[in-house]
């Protein structure tokens, strides 16, 4: 099983990007999914998470600008990023609890996608 992230790129401040992350392989189910980011010289931080039931959580710095969603039929999680700021520049990683059987899950990470916001 693996996660494949896409959608990063270069955008001007105030612009928008949409990140996608699809899970593939022999997946029985998916629990919580999320997006994290790591800026140069900083620790990785949680950006947004979404439970299997759709409950969301955001870091304060992105509230009102970013929206996390998921499409369970496609095993995909999205991050819609609006009103981007230069401080949003980072490598963004997706994360998910992938169930390979009813009782067995593993925390998986995508490969990271670079988001660069120019001022």
PDB file of C-alpha atoms in Angstrom:
ATOM      1  CA  UNK A   1       0.000   0.000   0.000  1.00  0.00           C
ATOM      2  CA  UNK A   2       1.213   3.492  -0.716  1.00  0.00           C
ATOM      3  CA  UNK A   3       0.195   7.137  -0.834  1.00  0.00           C
ATOM      4  CA  UNK A   4       0.886   9.307  -3.861  1.00  0.00           C
ATOM      5  CA  UNK A   5       0.688  13.078  -3.444  1.00  0.00           C
ATOM      6  CA  UNK A   6       0.372  15.612  -6.238  1.00  0.00           C
ATOM      7  CA  UNK A   7      -0.643  19.192  -6.920  1.00  0.00           C
ATOM      8  CA  UNK A   8       2.217  21.250  -5.556  1.00  0.00           C
ATOM      9  CA  UNK A   9       3.835  24.074  -7.459  1.00  0.00           C
ATOM     10  CA  UNK A  10       4.733  27.741  -7.554  1.00  0.00           C
ATOM     11  CA  UNK A  11       2.025  30.301  -6.903  1.00  0.00           C
ATOM     12  CA  UNK A  12       1.912  33.985  -6.077  1.00  0.00           C
ATOM     13  CA  UNK A  13       0.742  35.191  -2.691  1.00  0.00           C
ATOM     14  CA  UNK A  14      -3.035  35.290  -2.580  1.00  0.00           C
ATOM     15  CA  UNK A  15      -3.335  32.439  -5.044  1.00  0.00           C
ATOM     16  CA  UNK A  16      -4.716  28.941  -4.658  1.00  0.00           C
ATOM     17  CA  UNK A  17      -3.549  25.365  -5.046  1.00  0.00           C
ATOM     18  CA  UNK A  18      -5.243  22.018  -4.558  1.00  0.00           C
ATOM     19  CA  UNK A  19      -3.244  19.072  -3.303  1.00  0.00           C
ATOM     20  CA  UNK A  20      -4.373  15.494  -3.813  1.00  0.00           C
ATOM     21  CA  UNK A  21      -3.193  12.276  -2.224  1.00  0.00           C
ATOM     22  CA  UNK A  22      -4.402   8.893  -3.390  1.00  0.00           C
ATOM     23  CA  UNK A  23      -3.947   5.591  -1.600  1.00  0.00           C
ATOM     24  CA  UNK A  24      -3.363   2.488  -3.662  1.00  0.00           C
ATOM     25  CA  UNK A  25      -2.702  -1.178  -3.108  1.00  0.00           C
ATOM     26  CA  UNK A  26      -4.592  -3.854  -1.198  1.00  0.00           C
ATOM     27  CA  UNK A  27      -6.520  -1.566   1.118  1.00  0.00           C
ATOM     28  CA  UNK A  28      -9.295  -2.873   3.347  1.00  0.00           C
ATOM     29  CA  UNK A  29     -10.190   0.614   4.532  1.00  0.00           C
ATOM     30  CA  UNK A  30      -8.808   4.020   5.484  1.00  0.00           C
ATOM     31  CA  UNK A  31      -9.059   5.727   8.832  1.00  0.00           C
ATOM     32  CA  UNK A  32      -7.877   9.239   9.559  1.00  0.00           C
ATOM     33  CA  UNK A  33      -6.077  11.137   6.805  1.00  0.00           C
ATOM     34  CA  UNK A  34      -4.117  14.325   6.986  1.00  0.00           C
ATOM     35  CA  UNK A  35      -1.689  16.809   5.590  1.00  0.00           C
ATOM     36  CA  UNK A  36       1.548  17.887   7.231  1.00  0.00           C
ATOM     37  CA  UNK A  37       4.215  20.298   6.072  1.00  0.00           C
ATOM     38  CA  UNK A  38       7.860  20.983   6.670  1.00  0.00           C
ATOM     39  CA  UNK A  39       9.435  24.315   5.861  1.00  0.00           C
ATOM     40  CA  UNK A  40      13.213  24.688   5.484  1.00  0.00           C
ATOM     41  CA  UNK A  41      14.876  24.633   8.869  1.00  0.00           C
ATOM     42  CA  UNK A  42      11.641  23.848  10.712  1.00  0.00           C
ATOM     43  CA  UNK A  43      10.018  20.778  12.160  1.00  0.00           C
ATOM     44  CA  UNK A  44       7.196  19.012  10.400  1.00  0.00           C
ATOM     45  CA  UNK A  45       3.822  20.293  11.567  1.00  0.00           C
ATOM     46  CA  UNK A  46       0.264  19.123  11.210  1.00  0.00           C
ATOM     47  CA  UNK A  47      -1.730  21.270   8.785  1.00  0.00           C
ATOM     48  CA  UNK A  48      -5.098  19.529   8.680  1.00  0.00           C
ATOM     49  CA  UNK A  49      -6.618  16.165   9.492  1.00  0.00           C
ATOM     50  CA  UNK A  50      -9.903  14.469   8.716  1.00  0.00           C
ATOM     51  CA  UNK A  51     -11.338  11.412  10.399  1.00  0.00           C
ATOM     52  CA  UNK A  52     -13.151   8.594   8.662  1.00  0.00           C
ATOM     53  CA  UNK A  53     -16.369  10.226   9.776  1.00  0.00           C
ATOM     54  CA  UNK A  54     -15.425  13.572   8.296  1.00  0.00           C
ATOM     55  CA  UNK A  55     -14.424  15.480  11.424  1.00  0.00           C
ATOM     56  CA  UNK A  56     -11.730  18.009  10.575  1.00  0.00           C
ATOM     57  CA  UNK A  57      -8.983  19.758  12.491  1.00  0.00           C
ATOM     58  CA  UNK A  58      -6.666  22.566  11.370  1.00  0.00           C
ATOM     59  CA  UNK A  59      -3.602  24.323  12.645  1.00  0.00           C
ATOM     60  CA  UNK A  60      -4.567  27.864  13.614  1.00  0.00           C
ATOM     61  CA  UNK A  61      -2.447  29.486  10.901  1.00  0.00           C
ATOM     62  CA  UNK A  62      -4.518  27.974   8.063  1.00  0.00           C
ATOM     63  CA  UNK A  63      -8.015  28.165   9.511  1.00  0.00           C
ATOM     64  CA  UNK A  64     -10.366  29.922   7.131  1.00  0.00           C
ATOM     65  CA  UNK A  65      -7.942  29.528   4.213  1.00  0.00           C
ATOM     66  CA  UNK A  66      -7.413  25.775   3.810  1.00  0.00           C
ATOM     67  CA  UNK A  67     -10.020  23.038   3.505  1.00  0.00           C
ATOM     68  CA  UNK A  68      -9.364  19.333   3.858  1.00  0.00           C
ATOM     69  CA  UNK A  69     -11.752  16.831   2.316  1.00  0.00           C
ATOM     70  CA  UNK A  70     -11.801  13.184   1.296  1.00  0.00           C
ATOM     71  CA  UNK A  71     -13.404  10.995  -1.317  1.00  0.00           C
ATOM     72  CA  UNK A  72     -13.684   7.541   0.183  1.00  0.00           C
ATOM     73  CA  UNK A  73     -14.710   5.982  -3.137  1.00  0.00           C
ATOM     74  CA  UNK A  74     -11.419   7.155  -4.619  1.00  0.00           C
ATOM     75  CA  UNK A  75      -9.292   6.588  -1.482  1.00  0.00           C
ATOM     76  CA  UNK A  76      -8.172  10.193  -1.859  1.00  0.00           C
ATOM     77  CA  UNK A  77      -7.684  13.146   0.443  1.00  0.00           C
ATOM     78  CA  UNK A  78      -7.534  16.735  -0.788  1.00  0.00           C
ATOM     79  CA  UNK A  79      -6.239  20.004   0.575  1.00  0.00           C
ATOM     80  CA  UNK A  80      -7.693  23.130  -1.000  1.00  0.00           C
ATOM     81  CA  UNK A  81      -5.390  26.017  -0.188  1.00  0.00           C
ATOM     82  CA  UNK A  82      -6.659  29.554  -0.753  1.00  0.00           C
ATOM     83  CA  UNK A  83      -5.206  32.968   0.071  1.00  0.00           C
ATOM     84  CA  UNK A  84      -1.748  31.463   0.149  1.00  0.00           C
ATOM     85  CA  UNK A  85       1.012  33.306   1.969  1.00  0.00           C
ATOM     86  CA  UNK A  86       4.804  33.087   1.592  1.00  0.00           C
ATOM     87  CA  UNK A  87       4.924  31.431   5.022  1.00  0.00           C
ATOM     88  CA  UNK A  88       2.917  28.527   3.592  1.00  0.00           C
ATOM     89  CA  UNK A  89       5.968  27.573   1.537  1.00  0.00           C
ATOM     90  CA  UNK A  90       6.954  24.036   2.500  1.00  0.00           C
ATOM     91  CA  UNK A  91       7.020  20.439   1.424  1.00  0.00           C
ATOM     92  CA  UNK A  92       3.562  19.044   2.065  1.00  0.00           C
ATOM     93  CA  UNK A  93       3.143  15.405   3.046  1.00  0.00           C
ATOM     94  CA  UNK A  94      -0.030  13.385   3.186  1.00  0.00           C
ATOM     95  CA  UNK A  95      -0.605  10.792   5.844  1.00  0.00           C
ATOM     96  CA  UNK A  96      -3.206   8.100   6.387  1.00  0.00           C
ATOM     97  CA  UNK A  97      -4.081   5.139   8.570  1.00  0.00           C
ATOM     98  CA  UNK A  98      -4.379   2.397   5.970  1.00  0.00           C
ATOM     99  CA  UNK A  99      -6.153  -0.794   7.025  1.00  0.00           C
ATOM    100  CA  UNK A 100      -4.827  -3.892   5.297  1.00  0.00           C
ATOM    101  CA  UNK A 101      -7.275  -6.080   7.197  1.00  0.00           C
ATOM    102  CA  UNK A 102     -10.130  -5.526   9.639  1.00  0.00           C
ATOM    103  CA  UNK A 103      -7.761  -5.383  12.622  1.00  0.00           C
ATOM    104  CA  UNK A 104      -4.478  -4.289  11.087  1.00  0.00           C
ATOM    105  CA  UNK A 105      -3.578  -0.751  10.075  1.00  0.00           C
ATOM    106  CA  UNK A 106      -0.377   1.046   9.280  1.00  0.00           C
ATOM    107  CA  UNK A 107       0.429   4.730   9.287  1.00  0.00           C
ATOM    108  CA  UNK A 108       1.617   5.644   5.817  1.00  0.00           C
ATOM    109  CA  UNK A 109       3.217   8.779   4.411  1.00  0.00           C
ATOM    110  CA  UNK A 110       3.209  10.117   0.880  1.00  0.00           C
ATOM    111  CA  UNK A 111       6.395  11.264  -0.823  1.00  0.00           C
ATOM    112  CA  UNK A 112       5.863  14.991  -0.339  1.00  0.00           C
ATOM    113  CA  UNK A 113       4.985  17.725  -2.793  1.00  0.00           C
ATOM    114  CA  UNK A 114       6.619  21.162  -2.795  1.00  0.00           C
ATOM    115  CA  UNK A 115       4.492  24.280  -2.471  1.00  0.00           C
ATOM    116  CA  UNK A 116       6.264  27.583  -3.070  1.00  0.00           C
ATOM    117  CA  UNK A 117       4.446  30.868  -2.519  1.00  0.00           C
ATOM    118  CA  UNK A 118       6.150  33.956  -3.887  1.00  0.00           C
ATOM    119  CA  UNK A 119       5.585  37.412  -2.451  1.00  0.00           C
TER     120      UNK A 119
END
